[in-house]
XYZ file of C-alpha atoms in Angstrom:
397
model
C 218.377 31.018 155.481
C 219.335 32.927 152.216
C 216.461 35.186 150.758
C 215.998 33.239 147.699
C 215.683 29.732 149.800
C 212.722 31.618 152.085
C 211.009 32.275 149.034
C 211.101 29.041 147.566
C 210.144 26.880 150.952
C 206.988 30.017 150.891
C 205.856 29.018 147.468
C 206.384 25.574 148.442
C 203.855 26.192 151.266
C 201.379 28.208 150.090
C 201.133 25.317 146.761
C 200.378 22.515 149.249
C 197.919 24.834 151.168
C 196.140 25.499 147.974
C 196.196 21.394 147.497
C 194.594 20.803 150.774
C 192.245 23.258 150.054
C 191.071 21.808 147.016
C 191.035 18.579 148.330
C 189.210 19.204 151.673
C 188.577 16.735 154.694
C 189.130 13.057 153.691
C 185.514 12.249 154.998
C 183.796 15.013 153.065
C 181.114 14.480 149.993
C 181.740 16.887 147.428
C 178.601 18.938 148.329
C 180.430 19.970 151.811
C 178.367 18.026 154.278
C 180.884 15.881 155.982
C 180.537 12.600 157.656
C 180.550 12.145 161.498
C 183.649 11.451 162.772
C 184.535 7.769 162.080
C 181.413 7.106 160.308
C 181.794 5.768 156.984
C 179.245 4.374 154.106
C 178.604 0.681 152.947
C 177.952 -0.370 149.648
C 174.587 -2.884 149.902
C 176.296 -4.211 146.609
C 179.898 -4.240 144.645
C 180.575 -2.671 141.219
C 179.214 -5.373 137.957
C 180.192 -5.609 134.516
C 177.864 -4.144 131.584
C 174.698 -6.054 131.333
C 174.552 -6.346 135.000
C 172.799 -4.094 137.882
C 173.967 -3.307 141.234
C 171.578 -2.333 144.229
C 171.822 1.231 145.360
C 171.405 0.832 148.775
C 173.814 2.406 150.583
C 174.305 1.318 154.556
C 175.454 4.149 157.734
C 178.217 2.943 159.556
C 178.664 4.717 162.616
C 181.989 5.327 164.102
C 182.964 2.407 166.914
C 181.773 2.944 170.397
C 178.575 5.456 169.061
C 176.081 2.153 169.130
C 175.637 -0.570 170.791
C 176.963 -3.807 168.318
C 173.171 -4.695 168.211
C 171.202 -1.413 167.296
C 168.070 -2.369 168.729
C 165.758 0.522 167.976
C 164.973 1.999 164.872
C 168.242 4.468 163.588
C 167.243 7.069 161.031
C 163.907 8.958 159.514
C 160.797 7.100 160.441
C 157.674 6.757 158.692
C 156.271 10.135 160.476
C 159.296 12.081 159.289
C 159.302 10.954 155.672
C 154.903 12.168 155.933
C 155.935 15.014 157.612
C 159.087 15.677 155.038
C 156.974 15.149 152.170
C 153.379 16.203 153.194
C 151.473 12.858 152.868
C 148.492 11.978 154.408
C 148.900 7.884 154.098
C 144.772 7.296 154.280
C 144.858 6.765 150.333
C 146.567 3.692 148.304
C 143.958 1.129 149.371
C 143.906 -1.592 146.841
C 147.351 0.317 145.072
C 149.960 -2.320 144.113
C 153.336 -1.383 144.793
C 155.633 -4.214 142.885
C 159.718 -4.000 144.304
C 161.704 -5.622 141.677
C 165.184 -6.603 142.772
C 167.678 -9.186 142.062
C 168.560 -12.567 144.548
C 166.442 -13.937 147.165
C 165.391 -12.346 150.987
C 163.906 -15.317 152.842
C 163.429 -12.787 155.666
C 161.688 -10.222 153.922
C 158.168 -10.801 154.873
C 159.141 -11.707 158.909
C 161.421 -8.578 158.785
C 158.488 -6.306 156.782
C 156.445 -6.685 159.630
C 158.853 -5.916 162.513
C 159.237 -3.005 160.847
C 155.736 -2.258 160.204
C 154.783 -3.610 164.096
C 157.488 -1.065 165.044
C 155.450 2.008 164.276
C 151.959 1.093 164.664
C 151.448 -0.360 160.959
C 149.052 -3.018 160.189
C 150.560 -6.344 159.321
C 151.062 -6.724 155.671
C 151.378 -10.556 155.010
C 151.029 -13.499 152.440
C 147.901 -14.854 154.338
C 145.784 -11.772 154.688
C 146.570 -11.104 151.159
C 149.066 -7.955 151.577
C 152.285 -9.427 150.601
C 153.134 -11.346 147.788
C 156.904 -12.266 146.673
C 157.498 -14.327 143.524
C 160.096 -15.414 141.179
C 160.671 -13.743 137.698
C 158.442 -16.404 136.917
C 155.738 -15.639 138.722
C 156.648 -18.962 140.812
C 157.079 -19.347 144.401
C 160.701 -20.884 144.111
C 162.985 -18.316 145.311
C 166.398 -17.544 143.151
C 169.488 -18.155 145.128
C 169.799 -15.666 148.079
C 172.352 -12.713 148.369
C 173.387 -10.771 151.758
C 173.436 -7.355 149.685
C 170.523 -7.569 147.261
C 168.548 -8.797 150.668
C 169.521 -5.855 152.741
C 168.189 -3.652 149.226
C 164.808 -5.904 149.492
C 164.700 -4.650 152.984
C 164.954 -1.227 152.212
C 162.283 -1.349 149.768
C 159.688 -2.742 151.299
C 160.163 -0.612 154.280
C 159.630 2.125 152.031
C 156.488 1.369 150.856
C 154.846 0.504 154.122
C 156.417 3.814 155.477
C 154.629 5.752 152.625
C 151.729 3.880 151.360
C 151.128 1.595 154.372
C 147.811 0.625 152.706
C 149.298 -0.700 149.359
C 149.866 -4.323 148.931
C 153.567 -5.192 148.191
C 154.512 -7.273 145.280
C 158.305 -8.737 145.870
C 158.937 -10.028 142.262
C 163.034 -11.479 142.619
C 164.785 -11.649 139.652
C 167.366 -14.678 139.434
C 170.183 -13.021 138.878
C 171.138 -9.017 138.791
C 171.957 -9.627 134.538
C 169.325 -7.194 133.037
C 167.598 -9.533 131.002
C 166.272 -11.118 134.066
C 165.422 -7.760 136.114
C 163.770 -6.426 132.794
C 161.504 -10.202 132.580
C 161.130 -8.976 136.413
C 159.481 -6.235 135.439
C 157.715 -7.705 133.050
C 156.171 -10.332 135.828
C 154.948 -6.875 138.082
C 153.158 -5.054 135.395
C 151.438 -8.725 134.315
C 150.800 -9.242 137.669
C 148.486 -5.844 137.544
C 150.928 -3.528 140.036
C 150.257 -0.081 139.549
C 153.339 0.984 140.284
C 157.090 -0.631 139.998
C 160.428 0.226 141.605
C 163.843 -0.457 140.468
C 166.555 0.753 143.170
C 169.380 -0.638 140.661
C 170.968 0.208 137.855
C 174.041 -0.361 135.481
C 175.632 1.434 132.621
C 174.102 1.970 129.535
C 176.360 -0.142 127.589
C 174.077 -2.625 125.347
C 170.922 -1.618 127.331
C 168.827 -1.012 123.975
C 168.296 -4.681 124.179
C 166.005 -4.402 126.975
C 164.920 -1.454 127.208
C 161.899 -1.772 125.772
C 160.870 -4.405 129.338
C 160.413 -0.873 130.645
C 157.639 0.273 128.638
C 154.773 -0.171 130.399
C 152.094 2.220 129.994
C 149.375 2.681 132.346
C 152.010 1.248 135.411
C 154.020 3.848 136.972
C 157.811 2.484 136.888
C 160.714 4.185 138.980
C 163.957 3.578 138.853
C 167.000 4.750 141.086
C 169.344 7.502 139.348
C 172.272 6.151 140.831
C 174.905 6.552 143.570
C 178.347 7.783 142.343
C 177.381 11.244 141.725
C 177.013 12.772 138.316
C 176.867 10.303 135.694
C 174.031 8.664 134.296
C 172.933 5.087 134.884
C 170.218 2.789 133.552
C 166.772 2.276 133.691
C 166.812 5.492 135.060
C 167.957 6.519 131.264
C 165.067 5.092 130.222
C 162.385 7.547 128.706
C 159.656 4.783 129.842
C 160.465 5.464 133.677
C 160.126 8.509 136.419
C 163.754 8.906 137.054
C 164.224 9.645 140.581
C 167.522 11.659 141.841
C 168.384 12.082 145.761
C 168.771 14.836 148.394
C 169.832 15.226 151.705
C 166.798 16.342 154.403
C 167.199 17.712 157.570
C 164.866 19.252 160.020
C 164.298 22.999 160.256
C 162.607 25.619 161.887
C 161.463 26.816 159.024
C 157.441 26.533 157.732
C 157.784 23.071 155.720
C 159.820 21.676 159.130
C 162.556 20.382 156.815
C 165.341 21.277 154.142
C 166.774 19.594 151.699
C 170.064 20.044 148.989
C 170.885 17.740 146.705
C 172.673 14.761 147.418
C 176.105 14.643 146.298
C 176.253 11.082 145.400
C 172.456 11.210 143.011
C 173.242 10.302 139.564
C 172.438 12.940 136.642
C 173.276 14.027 133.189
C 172.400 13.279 129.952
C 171.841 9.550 128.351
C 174.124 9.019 125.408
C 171.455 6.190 124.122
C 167.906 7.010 124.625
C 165.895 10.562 122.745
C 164.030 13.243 125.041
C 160.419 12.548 126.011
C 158.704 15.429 124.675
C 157.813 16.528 128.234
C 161.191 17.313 129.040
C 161.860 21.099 127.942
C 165.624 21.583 129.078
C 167.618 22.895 126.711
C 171.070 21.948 127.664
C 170.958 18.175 126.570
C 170.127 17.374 123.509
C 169.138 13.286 124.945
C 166.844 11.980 127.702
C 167.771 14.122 130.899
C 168.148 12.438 134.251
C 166.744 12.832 136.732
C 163.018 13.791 137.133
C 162.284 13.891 140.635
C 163.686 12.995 143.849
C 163.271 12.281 147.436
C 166.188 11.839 150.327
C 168.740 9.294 149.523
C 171.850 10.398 151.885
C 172.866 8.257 154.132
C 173.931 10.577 157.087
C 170.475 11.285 156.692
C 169.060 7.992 155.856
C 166.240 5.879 157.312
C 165.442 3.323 159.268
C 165.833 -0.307 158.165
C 164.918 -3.273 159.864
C 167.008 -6.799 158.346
C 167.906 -9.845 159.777
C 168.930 -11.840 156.588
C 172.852 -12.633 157.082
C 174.473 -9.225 158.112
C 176.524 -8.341 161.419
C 175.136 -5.750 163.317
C 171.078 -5.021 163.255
C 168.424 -5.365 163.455
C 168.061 -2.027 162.671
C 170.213 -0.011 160.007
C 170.231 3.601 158.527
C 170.525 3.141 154.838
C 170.474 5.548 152.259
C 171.142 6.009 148.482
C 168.611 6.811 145.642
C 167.645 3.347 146.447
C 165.468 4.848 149.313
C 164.172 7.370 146.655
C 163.154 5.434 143.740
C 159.948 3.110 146.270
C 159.352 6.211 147.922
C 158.216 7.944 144.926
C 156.523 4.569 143.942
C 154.814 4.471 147.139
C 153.161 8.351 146.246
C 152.444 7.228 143.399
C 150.205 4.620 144.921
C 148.566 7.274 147.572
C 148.006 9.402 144.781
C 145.981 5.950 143.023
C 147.181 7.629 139.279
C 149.311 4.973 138.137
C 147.087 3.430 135.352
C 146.651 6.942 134.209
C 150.369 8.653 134.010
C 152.106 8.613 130.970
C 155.400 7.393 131.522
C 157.258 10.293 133.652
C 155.423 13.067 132.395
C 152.812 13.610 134.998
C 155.055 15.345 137.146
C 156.494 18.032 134.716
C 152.685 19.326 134.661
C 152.095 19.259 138.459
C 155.210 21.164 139.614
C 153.451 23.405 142.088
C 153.149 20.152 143.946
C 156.839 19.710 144.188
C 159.079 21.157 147.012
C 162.148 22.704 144.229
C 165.156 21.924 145.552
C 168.247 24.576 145.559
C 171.789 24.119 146.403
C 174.151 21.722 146.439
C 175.958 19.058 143.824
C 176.795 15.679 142.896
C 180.428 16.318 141.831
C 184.044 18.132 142.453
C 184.136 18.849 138.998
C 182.702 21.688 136.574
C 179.775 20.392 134.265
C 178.504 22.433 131.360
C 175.800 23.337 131.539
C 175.850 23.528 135.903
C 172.077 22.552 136.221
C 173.426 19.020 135.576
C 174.995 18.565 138.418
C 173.787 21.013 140.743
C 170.450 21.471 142.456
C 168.901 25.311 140.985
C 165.554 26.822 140.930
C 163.431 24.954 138.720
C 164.873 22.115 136.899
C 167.886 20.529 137.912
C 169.803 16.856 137.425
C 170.108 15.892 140.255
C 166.627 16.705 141.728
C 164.837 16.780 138.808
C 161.258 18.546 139.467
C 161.811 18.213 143.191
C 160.704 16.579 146.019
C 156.653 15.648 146.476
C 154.839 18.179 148.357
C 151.566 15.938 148.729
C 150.546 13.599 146.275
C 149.250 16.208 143.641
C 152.457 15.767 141.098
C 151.677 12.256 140.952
């Protein structure tokens, strides 16, 4: 072959290296931890249209032939890794009401709560013993229409808060549809109803969400909401100044003295709201609007937890589910050990209490350069998408 054609077909070569390269594995996350072979990830629920929410629950697919078609035992962190993870002794929370708001009806969710719970040694939590509670946005007992996805998030959250608080009740307040007028009158229907806390593992863009914003202002009730699940970008409530904003990270056992790591999570939500002002509380200095996140807890789901669900889905019981729709009742659920919810103000509590927070270095939610880096990747100190950190006890809460 002449010189000149060598050189070209080298040039050619080393530019498609560089391409591969750049674009890594096809089943890698942008903060390098890849997938197991022929696993992939399930969206609970599909993209919506401004004004609307979508569940962040995000389901662990393993590759064919890993499981058996029925996964029969519990797949993914357990309610002794999460107290071990986080440091929580779950003896608090009695008489703590944890409210899950989410869109659609479970029918299942109080027969499938209590698997879960009979699973790992948890007292039953049920209507007639005055644990469980689930009503409309109404505060009725007519359940909105049902939904496979928004039922598999339900799941998810109430598993959650028996994991972490086992002796909170659990409020189940389903909205009628996902629209955000009805999740914010949800909302509105927990604090009434005297929760102490409220979760909100959805979220939507910010697009004409001044109009309910304010269905998030609830002081003296501790309300989370999920930061979202496509990486950095900011969603809403979780823009909201009235809520804890919780990001996601992936944990992993160690041999080190906490037992555990954690990075963040490369598909938590961050940045900066183009809508809402800073709380005073928040002091970083490289966006000029409300900052998200604030904290976080693990939301990956190669790292996910266990799920028990029964309501209309192949496969099951059990499930490993992740996105920062684990995070958002698990932070809920401390704040119910801690029993501080009447008292917080808003998110702020945390940015006070950080020596109660596990800080949370390395890693990122996107592929791209963001200015300035702390948005989108986990540093010392403050970061997007970590926030604070991860609870180290209850004592930030």
């Amino acid at each position: 072959m002449p010189i000149a054609g060598r050189r070209s077909l080298l040039l050619l070569s080393t530019a498609l290296l560089v391409l591969f390269a750049l674009a890594g594995p096809a089943s890698a996350q942008p903060d390098g931890r890849a997938l197991p072979p022929g696993a992939t990830v399930r969206d609970a629920c599909g993209a919506v249209r401004p004004g609307f929410a979508r569940c962040f629950a995000e389901v662990f697919v393993p590759a064919a032939g890993t499981v058996s078609p029925l996964a029969t035992t519990p797949v993914g962190y357990v309610p002794a890794d999460l107290q071990s993870a986080y440091k929580l002794s779950t003896a608090g929370g009695t008489g703590q009401i944890i409210a899950i708001v989410d869109a659609f009806d479970d029918p299942n969710a109080e027969s499938d709560l209590n698997q879960y719970r009979a699973q790992f040694g948890i007292p039953a939590c049920t209507t007639a013993n005055g644990c469980f509670s689930k009503v409309n946005q109404n505060g009725g007992t007519t359940p909105p229409a049902t939904d496979v996805g928004w039922a598999e998030e339900i799941s998810l959250d109430v598993d959650m808060v028996s994991a972490i608080c086992p002796n909170c009740h659990i409020l189940l307040v389903e909205a009628t549809t996902n629209s955000f007028a009805n999740l914010a009158a949800a909302v509105d229907r927990a604090a009434l109803m005297g929760a102490q806390a409220i979760s909100n593992s959805y979220g939507g863009s910010e697009t004409g969400s001044s109009s309910v914003e304010t269905h998030y202002n609830h002081p003296g009730h501790a309300i989370t909401a999920s930061s979202g699940d496509s990486g950095f970008g900011v969603q809403f409530p979780a823009s909201s100044p009235h809520v804890t904003a919780v990001g996601g990270t992936t944990l992993n056992h160690s041999t080190n003295a906490r037992g555990w790591t954690e990075s963040a999570w490369s598909g938590a939500g961050s940045g900066c709201s183009s809508v809402y002002a800073k709380p005073t509380w928040q002091l970083d200095t490289g966006c000029a609007r409300r900052t998200v996140a604030d904290v976080s807890a693990v939301a990956n789901p190669s790292t996910g937890v266990a799920v028990f669900d029964t309501f209309g889905v192949s496969g099951g019981p059990w499930f490993q589910f992740g996105g920062t729709s684990v995070s958002s009742p698990i932070i809920a659920s401390v704040y119910g050990l801690a029993g501080n919810g009447t008292t917080v103000n808003y998110g702020s509590f945390p940015y006070a209490h950080t020596g109660s927070l596990f800080d949370v270095v390395g890693g990122s939610n996107t592929n791209r350069k963001c200015r300035p880096s702390y948005l989108c990747t986990a540093v010392a100190g403050y970061d997007g998408p970590t926030g604070l950190g991860t609870p180290n006890g209850t004592g930030a809460f």
